[in-house]
PDB file of C-alpha atoms in Angstrom:
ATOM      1  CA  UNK A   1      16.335  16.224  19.572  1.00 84.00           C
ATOM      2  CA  UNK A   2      17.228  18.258  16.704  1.00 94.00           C
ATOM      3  CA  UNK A   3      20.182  17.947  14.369  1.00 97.00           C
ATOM      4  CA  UNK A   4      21.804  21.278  13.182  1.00 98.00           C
ATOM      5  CA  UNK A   5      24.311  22.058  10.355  1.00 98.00           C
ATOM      6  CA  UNK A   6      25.535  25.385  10.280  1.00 98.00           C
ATOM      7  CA  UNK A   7      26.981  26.135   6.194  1.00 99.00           C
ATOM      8  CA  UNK A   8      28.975  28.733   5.264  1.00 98.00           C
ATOM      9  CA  UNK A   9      31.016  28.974   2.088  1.00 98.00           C
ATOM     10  CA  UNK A  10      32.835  30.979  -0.739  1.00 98.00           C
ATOM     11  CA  UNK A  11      34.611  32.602   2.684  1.00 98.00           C
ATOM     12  CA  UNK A  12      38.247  33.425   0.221  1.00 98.00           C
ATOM     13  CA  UNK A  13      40.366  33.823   2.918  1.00 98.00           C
ATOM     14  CA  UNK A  14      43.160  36.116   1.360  1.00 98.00           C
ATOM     15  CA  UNK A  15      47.014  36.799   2.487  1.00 96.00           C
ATOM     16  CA  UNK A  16      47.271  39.024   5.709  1.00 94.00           C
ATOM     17  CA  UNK A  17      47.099  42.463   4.560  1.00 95.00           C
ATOM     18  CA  UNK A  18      45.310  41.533   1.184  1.00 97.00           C
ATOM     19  CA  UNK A  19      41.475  42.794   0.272  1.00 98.00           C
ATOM     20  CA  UNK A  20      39.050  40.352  -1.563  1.00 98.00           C
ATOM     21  CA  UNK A  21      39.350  41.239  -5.294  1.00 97.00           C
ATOM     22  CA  UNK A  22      40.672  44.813  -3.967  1.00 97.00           C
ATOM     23  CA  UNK A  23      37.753  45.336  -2.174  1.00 97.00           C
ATOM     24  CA  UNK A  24      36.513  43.331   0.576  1.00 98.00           C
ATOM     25  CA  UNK A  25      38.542  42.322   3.824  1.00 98.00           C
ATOM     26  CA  UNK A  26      37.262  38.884   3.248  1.00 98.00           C
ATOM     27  CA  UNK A  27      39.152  37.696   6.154  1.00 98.00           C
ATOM     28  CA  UNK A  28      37.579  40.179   8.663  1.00 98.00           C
ATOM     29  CA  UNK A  29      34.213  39.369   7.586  1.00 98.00           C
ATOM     30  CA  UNK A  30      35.227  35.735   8.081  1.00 98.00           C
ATOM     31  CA  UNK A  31      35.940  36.260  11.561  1.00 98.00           C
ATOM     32  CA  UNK A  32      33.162  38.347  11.913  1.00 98.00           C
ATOM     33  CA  UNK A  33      31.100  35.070  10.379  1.00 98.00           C
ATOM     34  CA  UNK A  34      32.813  33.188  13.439  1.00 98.00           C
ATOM     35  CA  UNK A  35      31.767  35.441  15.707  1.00 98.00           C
ATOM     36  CA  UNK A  36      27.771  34.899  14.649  1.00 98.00           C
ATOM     37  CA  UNK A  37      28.315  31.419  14.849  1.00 98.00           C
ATOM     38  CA  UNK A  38      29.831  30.757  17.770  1.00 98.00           C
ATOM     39  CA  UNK A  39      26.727  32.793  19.472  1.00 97.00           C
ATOM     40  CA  UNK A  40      23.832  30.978  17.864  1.00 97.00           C
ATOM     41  CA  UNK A  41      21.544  29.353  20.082  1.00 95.00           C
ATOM     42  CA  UNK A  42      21.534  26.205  20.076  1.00 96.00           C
ATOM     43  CA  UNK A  43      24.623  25.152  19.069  1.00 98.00           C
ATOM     44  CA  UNK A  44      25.075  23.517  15.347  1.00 98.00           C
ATOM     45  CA  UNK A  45      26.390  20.318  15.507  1.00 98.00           C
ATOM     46  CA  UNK A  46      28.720  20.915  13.019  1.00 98.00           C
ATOM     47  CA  UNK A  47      30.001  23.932  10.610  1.00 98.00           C
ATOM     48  CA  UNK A  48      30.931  23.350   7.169  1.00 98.00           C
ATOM     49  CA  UNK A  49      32.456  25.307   4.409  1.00 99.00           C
ATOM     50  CA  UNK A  50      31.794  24.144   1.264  1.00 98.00           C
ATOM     51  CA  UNK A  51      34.522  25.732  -0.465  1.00 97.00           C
ATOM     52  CA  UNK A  52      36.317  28.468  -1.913  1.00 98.00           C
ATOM     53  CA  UNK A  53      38.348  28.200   1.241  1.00 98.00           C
ATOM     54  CA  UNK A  54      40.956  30.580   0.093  1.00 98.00           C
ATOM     55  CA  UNK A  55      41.535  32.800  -3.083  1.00 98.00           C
ATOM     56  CA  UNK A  56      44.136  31.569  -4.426  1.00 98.00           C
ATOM     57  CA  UNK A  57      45.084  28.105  -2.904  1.00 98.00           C
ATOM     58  CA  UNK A  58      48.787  28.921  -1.404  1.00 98.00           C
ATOM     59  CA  UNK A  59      49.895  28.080   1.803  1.00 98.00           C
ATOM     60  CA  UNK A  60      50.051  31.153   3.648  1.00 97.00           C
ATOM     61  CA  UNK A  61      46.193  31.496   2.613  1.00 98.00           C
ATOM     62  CA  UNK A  62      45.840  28.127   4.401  1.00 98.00           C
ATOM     63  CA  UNK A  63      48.044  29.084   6.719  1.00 98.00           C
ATOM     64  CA  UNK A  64      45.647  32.198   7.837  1.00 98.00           C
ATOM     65  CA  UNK A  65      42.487  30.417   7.542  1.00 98.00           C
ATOM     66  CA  UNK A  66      44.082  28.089  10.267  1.00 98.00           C
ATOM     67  CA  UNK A  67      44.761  31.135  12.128  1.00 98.00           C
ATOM     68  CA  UNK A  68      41.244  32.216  11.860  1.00 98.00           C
ATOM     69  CA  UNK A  69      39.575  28.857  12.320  1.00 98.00           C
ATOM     70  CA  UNK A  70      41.353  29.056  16.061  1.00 98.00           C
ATOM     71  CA  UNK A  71      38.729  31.654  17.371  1.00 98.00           C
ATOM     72  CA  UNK A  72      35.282  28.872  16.418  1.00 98.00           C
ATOM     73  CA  UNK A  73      33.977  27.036  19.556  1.00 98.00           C
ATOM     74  CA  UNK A  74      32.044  24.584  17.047  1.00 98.00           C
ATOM     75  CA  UNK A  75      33.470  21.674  15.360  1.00 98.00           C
ATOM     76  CA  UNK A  76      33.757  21.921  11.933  1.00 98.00           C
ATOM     77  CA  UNK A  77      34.891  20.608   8.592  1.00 98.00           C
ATOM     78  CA  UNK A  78      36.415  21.900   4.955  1.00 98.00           C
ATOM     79  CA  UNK A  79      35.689  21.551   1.728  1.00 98.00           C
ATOM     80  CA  UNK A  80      37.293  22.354  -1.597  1.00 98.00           C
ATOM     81  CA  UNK A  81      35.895  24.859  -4.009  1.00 98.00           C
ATOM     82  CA  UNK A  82      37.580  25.686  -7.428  1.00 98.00           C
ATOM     83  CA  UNK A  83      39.669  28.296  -5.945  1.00 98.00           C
ATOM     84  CA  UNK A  84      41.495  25.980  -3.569  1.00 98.00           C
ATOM     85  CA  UNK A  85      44.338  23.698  -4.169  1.00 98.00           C
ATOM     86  CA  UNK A  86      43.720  19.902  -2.926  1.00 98.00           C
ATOM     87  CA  UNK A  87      47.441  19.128  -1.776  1.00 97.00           C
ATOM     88  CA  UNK A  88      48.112  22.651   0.062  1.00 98.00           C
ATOM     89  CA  UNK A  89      44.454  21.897   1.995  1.00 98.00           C
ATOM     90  CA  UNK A  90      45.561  18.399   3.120  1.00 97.00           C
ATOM     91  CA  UNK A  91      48.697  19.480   4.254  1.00 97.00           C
ATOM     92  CA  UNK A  92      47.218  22.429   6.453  1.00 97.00           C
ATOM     93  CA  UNK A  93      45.068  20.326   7.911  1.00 97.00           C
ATOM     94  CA  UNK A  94      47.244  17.186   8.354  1.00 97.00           C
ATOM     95  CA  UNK A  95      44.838  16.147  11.477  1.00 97.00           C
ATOM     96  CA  UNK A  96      41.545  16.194   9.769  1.00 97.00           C
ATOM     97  CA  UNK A  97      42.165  12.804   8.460  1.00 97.00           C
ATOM     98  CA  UNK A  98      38.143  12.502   7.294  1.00 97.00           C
ATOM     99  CA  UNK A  99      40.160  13.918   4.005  1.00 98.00           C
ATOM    100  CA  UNK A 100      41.428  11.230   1.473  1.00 97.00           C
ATOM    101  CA  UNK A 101      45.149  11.141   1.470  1.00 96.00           C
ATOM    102  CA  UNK A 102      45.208  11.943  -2.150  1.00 95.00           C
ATOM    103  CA  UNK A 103      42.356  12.129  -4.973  1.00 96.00           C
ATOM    104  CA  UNK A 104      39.375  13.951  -4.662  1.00 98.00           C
ATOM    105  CA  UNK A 105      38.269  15.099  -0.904  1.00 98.00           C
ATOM    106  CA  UNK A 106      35.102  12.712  -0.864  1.00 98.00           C
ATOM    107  CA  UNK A 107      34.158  11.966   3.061  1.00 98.00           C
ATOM    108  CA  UNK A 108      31.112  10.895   4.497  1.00 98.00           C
ATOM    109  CA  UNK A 109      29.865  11.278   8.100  1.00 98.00           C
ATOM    110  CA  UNK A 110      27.456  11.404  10.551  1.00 97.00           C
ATOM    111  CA  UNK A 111      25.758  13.802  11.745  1.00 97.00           C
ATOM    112  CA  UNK A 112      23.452  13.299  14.746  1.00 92.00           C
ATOM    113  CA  UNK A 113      20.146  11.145  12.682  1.00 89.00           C
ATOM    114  CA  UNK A 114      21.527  12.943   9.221  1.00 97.00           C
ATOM    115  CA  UNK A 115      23.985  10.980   7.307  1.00 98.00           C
ATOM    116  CA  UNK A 116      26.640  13.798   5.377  1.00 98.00           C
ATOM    117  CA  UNK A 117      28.073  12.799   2.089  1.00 98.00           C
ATOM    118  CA  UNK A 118      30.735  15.658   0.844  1.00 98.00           C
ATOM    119  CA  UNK A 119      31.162  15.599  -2.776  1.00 98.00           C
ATOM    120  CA  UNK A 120      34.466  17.279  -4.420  1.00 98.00           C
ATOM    121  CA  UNK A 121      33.315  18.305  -7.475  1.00 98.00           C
ATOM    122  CA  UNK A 122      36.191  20.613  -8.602  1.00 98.00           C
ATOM    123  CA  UNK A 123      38.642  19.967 -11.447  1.00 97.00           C
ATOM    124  CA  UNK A 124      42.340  21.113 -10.280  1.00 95.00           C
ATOM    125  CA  UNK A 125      43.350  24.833 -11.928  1.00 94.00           C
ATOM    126  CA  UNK A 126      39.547  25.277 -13.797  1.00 96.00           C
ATOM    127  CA  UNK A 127      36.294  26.804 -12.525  1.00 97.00           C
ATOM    128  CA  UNK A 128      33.636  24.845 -13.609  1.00 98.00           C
ATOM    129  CA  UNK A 129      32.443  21.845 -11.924  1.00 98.00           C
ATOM    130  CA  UNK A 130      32.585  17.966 -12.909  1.00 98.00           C
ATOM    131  CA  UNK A 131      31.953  14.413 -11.036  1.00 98.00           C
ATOM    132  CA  UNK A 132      34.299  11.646 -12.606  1.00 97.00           C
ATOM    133  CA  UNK A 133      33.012   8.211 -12.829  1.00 97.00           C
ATOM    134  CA  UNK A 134      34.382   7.747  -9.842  1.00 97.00           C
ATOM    135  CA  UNK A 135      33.231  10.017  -7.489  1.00 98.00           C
ATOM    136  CA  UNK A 136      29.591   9.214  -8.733  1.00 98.00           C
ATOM    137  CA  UNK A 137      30.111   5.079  -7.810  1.00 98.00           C
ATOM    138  CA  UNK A 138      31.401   6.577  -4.351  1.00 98.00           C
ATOM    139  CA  UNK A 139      27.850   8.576  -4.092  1.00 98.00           C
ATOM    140  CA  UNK A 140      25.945   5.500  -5.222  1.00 98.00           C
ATOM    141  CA  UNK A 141      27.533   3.256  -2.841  1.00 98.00           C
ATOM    142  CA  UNK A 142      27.154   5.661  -0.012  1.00 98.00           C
ATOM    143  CA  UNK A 143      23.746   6.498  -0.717  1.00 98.00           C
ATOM    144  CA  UNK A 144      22.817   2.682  -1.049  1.00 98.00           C
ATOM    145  CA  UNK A 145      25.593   2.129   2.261  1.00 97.00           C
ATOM    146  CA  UNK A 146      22.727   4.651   3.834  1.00 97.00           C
ATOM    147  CA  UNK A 147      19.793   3.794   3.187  1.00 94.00           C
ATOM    148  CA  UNK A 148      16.681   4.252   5.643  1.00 89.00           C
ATOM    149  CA  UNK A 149      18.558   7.283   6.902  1.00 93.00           C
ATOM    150  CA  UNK A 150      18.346  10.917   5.878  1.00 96.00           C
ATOM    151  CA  UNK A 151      21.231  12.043   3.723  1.00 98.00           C
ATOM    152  CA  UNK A 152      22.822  15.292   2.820  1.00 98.00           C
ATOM    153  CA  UNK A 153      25.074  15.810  -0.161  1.00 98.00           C
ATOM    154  CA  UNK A 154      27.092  18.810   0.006  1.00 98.00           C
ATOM    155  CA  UNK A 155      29.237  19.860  -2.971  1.00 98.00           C
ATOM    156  CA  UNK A 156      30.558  23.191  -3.682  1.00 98.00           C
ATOM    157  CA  UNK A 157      29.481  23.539  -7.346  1.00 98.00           C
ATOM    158  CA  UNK A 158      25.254  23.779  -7.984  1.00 98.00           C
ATOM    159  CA  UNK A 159      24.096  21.206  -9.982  1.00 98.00           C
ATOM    160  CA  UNK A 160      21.430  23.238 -11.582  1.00 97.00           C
ATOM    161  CA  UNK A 161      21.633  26.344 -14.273  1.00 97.00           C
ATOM    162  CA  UNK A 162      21.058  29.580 -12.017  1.00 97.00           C
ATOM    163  CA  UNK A 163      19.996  31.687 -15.637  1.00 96.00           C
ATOM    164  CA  UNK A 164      23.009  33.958 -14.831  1.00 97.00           C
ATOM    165  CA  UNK A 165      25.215  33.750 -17.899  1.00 96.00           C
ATOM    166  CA  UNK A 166      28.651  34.527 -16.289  1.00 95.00           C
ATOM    167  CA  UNK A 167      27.804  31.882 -13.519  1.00 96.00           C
ATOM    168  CA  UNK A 168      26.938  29.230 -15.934  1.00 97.00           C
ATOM    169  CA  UNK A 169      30.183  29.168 -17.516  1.00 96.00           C
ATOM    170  CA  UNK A 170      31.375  27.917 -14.801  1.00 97.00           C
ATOM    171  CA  UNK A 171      28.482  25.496 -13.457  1.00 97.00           C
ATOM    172  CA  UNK A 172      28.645  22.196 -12.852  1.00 98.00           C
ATOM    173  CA  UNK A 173      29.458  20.060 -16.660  1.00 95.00           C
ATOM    174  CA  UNK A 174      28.006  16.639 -15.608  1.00 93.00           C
ATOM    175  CA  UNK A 175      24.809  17.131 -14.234  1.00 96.00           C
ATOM    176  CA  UNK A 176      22.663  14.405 -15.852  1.00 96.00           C
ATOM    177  CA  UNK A 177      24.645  11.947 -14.378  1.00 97.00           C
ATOM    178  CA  UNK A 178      24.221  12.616 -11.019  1.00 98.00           C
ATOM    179  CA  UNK A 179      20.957  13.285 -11.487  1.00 97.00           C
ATOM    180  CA  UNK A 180      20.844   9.851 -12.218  1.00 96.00           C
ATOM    181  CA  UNK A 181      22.326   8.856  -9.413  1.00 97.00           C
ATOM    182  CA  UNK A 182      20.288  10.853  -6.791  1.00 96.00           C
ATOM    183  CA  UNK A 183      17.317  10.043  -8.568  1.00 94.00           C
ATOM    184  CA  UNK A 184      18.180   6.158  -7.674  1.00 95.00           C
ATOM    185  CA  UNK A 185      18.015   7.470  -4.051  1.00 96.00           C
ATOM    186  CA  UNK A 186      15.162   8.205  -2.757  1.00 94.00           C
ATOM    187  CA  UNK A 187      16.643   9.368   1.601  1.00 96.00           C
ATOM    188  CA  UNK A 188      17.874  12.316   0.402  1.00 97.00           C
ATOM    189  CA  UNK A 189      16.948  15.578   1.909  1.00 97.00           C
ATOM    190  CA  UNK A 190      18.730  17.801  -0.089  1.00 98.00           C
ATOM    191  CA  UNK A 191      21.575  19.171  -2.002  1.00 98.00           C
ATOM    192  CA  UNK A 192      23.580  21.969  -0.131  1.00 98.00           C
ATOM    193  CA  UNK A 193      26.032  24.124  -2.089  1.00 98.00           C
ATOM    194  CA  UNK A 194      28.067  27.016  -2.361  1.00 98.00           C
ATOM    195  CA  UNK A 195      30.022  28.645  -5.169  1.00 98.00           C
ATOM    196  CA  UNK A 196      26.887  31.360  -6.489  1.00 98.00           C
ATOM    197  CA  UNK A 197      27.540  33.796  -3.497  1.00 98.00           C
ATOM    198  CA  UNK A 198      23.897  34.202  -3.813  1.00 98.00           C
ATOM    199  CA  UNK A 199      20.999  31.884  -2.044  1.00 98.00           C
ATOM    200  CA  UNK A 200      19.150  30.353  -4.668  1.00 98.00           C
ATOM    201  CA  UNK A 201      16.692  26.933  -4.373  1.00 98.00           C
ATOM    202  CA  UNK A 202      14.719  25.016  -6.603  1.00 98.00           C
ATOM    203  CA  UNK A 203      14.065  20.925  -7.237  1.00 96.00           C
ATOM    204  CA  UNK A 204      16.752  18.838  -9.341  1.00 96.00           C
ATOM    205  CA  UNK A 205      16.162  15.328  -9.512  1.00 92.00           C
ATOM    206  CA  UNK A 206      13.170  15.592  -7.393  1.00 92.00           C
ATOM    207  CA  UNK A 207      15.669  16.763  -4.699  1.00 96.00           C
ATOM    208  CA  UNK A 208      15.517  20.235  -2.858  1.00 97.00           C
ATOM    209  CA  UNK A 209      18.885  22.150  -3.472  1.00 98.00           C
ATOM    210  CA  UNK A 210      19.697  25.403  -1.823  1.00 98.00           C
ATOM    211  CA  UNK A 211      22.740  27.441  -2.310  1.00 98.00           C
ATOM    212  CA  UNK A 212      24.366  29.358   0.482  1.00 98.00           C
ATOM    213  CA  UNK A 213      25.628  33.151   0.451  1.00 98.00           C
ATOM    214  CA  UNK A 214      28.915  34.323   0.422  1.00 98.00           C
ATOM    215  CA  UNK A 215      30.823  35.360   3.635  1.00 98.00           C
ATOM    216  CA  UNK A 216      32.148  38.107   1.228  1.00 98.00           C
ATOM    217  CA  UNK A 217      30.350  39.793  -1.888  1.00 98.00           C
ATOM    218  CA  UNK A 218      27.372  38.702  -3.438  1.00 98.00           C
ATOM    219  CA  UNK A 219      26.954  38.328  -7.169  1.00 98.00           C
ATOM    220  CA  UNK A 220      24.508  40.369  -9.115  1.00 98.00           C
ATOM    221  CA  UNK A 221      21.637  38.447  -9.953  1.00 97.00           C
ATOM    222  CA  UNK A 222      21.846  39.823 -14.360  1.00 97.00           C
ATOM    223  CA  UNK A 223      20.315  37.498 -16.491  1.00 97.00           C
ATOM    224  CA  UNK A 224      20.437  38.965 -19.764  1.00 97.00           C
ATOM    225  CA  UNK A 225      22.437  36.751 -22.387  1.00 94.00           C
ATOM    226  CA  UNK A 226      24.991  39.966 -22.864  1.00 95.00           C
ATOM    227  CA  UNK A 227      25.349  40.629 -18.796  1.00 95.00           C
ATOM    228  CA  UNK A 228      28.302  41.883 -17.546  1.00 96.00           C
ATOM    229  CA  UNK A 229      30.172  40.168 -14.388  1.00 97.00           C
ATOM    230  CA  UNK A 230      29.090  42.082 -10.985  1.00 98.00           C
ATOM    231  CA  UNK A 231      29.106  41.572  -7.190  1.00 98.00           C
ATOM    232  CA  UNK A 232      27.645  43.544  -4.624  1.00 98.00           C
ATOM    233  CA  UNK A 233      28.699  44.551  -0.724  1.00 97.00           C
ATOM    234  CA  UNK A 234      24.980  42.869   0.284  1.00 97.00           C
ATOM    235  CA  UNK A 235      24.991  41.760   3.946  1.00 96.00           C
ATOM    236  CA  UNK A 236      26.621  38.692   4.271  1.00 98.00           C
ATOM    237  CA  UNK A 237      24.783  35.174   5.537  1.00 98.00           C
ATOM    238  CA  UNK A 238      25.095  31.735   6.541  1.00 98.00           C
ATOM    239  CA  UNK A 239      22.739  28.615   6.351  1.00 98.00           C
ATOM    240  CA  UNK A 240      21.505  26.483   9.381  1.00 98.00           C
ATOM    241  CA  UNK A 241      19.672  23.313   7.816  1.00 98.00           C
ATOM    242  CA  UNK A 242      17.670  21.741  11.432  1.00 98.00           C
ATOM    243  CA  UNK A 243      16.442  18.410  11.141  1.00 97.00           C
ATOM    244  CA  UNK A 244      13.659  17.482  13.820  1.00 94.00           C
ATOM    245  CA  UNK A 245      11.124  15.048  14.646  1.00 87.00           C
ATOM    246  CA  UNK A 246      12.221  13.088  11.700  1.00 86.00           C
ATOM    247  CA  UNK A 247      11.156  15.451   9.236  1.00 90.00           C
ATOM    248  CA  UNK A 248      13.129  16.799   6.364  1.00 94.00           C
ATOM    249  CA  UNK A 249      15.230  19.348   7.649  1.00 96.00           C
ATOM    250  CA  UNK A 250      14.161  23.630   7.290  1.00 97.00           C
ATOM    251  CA  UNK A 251      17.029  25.686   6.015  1.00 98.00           C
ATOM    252  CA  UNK A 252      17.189  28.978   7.528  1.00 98.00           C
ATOM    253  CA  UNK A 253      19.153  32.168   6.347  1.00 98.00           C
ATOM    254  CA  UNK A 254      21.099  33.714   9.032  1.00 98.00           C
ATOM    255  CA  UNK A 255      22.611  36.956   8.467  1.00 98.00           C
ATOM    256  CA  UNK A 256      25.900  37.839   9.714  1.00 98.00           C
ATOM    257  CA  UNK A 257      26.826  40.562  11.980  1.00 93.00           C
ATOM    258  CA  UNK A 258      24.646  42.647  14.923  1.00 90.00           C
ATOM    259  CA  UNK A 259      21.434  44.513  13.754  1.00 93.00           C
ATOM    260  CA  UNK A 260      19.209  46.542  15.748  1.00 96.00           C
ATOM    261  CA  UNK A 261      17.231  44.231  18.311  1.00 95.00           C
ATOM    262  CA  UNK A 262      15.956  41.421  19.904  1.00 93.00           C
ATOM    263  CA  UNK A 263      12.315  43.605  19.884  1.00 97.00           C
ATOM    264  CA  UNK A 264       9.655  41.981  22.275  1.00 97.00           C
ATOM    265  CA  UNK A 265       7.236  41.512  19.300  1.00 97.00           C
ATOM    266  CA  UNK A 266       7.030  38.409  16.557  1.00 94.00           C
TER     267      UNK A 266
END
């Protein structure tokens, strides 16, 4: 039977009445993003959002993605990005108790034959990306905790240079050392991230890593050294990573929203 994780991310769920960066209604397009996933076929297992929950951290942000959270069928499970705020998550979602009761928002957890490790690598009120000492001894020991079982590390910061100059700024600072770490590992399937709003992959460590899209905008892929900051109104996606047969899993891009079709051809 196959295992199924539906990812979506960077969803910045904004106050009621507010546009995405003056924009985008990130929150419709959120609930539109529930909408697709609550109608693929099969089922996920799970949904997670690996960050950039809100745009600004506050409560009532919270206190709408709760609101908008009510309308998916699927069970699911949050993660922090560097726009969120660690204490005003925890207390909006007092019963999701998989979330460390202070510190970094670390959990680990199963996922039908695919072990999920959930790495917080933000650093409270910056952008860029960093794993203290001790969130990399709590991926060692539940990598080694794992062993002889598939694992999936999810983080919301990439742990690899994209070449985009005004992404890079704010990449992740530390990535030789968990390189080293993964590298020590060698169940992994992959690395899962958000925080690009663009789906990149490549190898790091030996390890696939893919990047999901944005529920929102998606940032211009510029990668002249002088490039200017720019996002785009590109149709909007989500991941599903499906493990079968004991095989490492195939991520597949799922775009949100209804397009012309099902057509009786392939």
């Amino acid at each position: 039977m196959a295992t199924t994780l539906a990812q979506v991310s960077d969803i910045h769920v904004c106050p009621e009445g507010t546009l995405y960066q003056g924009v985008a209604d990130s929150n419709a397009m959120f609930a539109q993003a529930i909408q697709t996933l609550n109608h693929l076929q099969p089922a996920p297992d799970l949904v997670l959002i690996t960050g950039d929950l809100t745009e600004d951290g506050t409560p009532a942000e919270y206190r709408m993605l709760r609101q908008l959270l009510a309308a998916l069928e699927l069970p699911y499970r949050v993660m922090p990005g560097n726009h969120d705020n660690r204490r005003h998550l925890r207390e909006a979602f007092p019963e999701h108790t998989y979330l460390p009761a202070e510190g970094a928002l670390h959990f680990a957890m199963d996922i039908g034959e695919v072990r999920l490790l959930a790495l917080d690598s933000t650093v409270p009120e910056l952008h860029h990306g960093e794993l203290d000492r001790a969130a990399l001894i709590w991926l060692d020991r539940e990598l080694t905790a794992c062993r002889g079982r598939r694992a999936v590390v999810a983080m919301h910061h990439p742990p690899f240079a994209t070449g985009i100059p005004y992404l890079d700024i704010y990449g992740l600072r530390n990535a030789q050392a968990f390189e080293q770490v993964l590298s020590a590992h060698d169940h992994v399937d992959r690395v899962i991230a958000g925080h690009v709003h663009r789906l990149m992959h490549t190898q790091f460590g030996g390890v696939p890593v893919i990047t999901c899209p944005s529920t929102v905008t998606q940032i211009a892929l510029r990668t002249a050294g002088d490039a200017e900051p720019a996002s785009f109104l590109e149709p909007p996606a989500l991941l599903q990573h499906v493990w079968a047969g004991g095989r490492c899993a195939v991520s597949h891009l799922t775009y949100i929203g209804q397009y012309a079709g099902p057509f009786p051809f392939a």
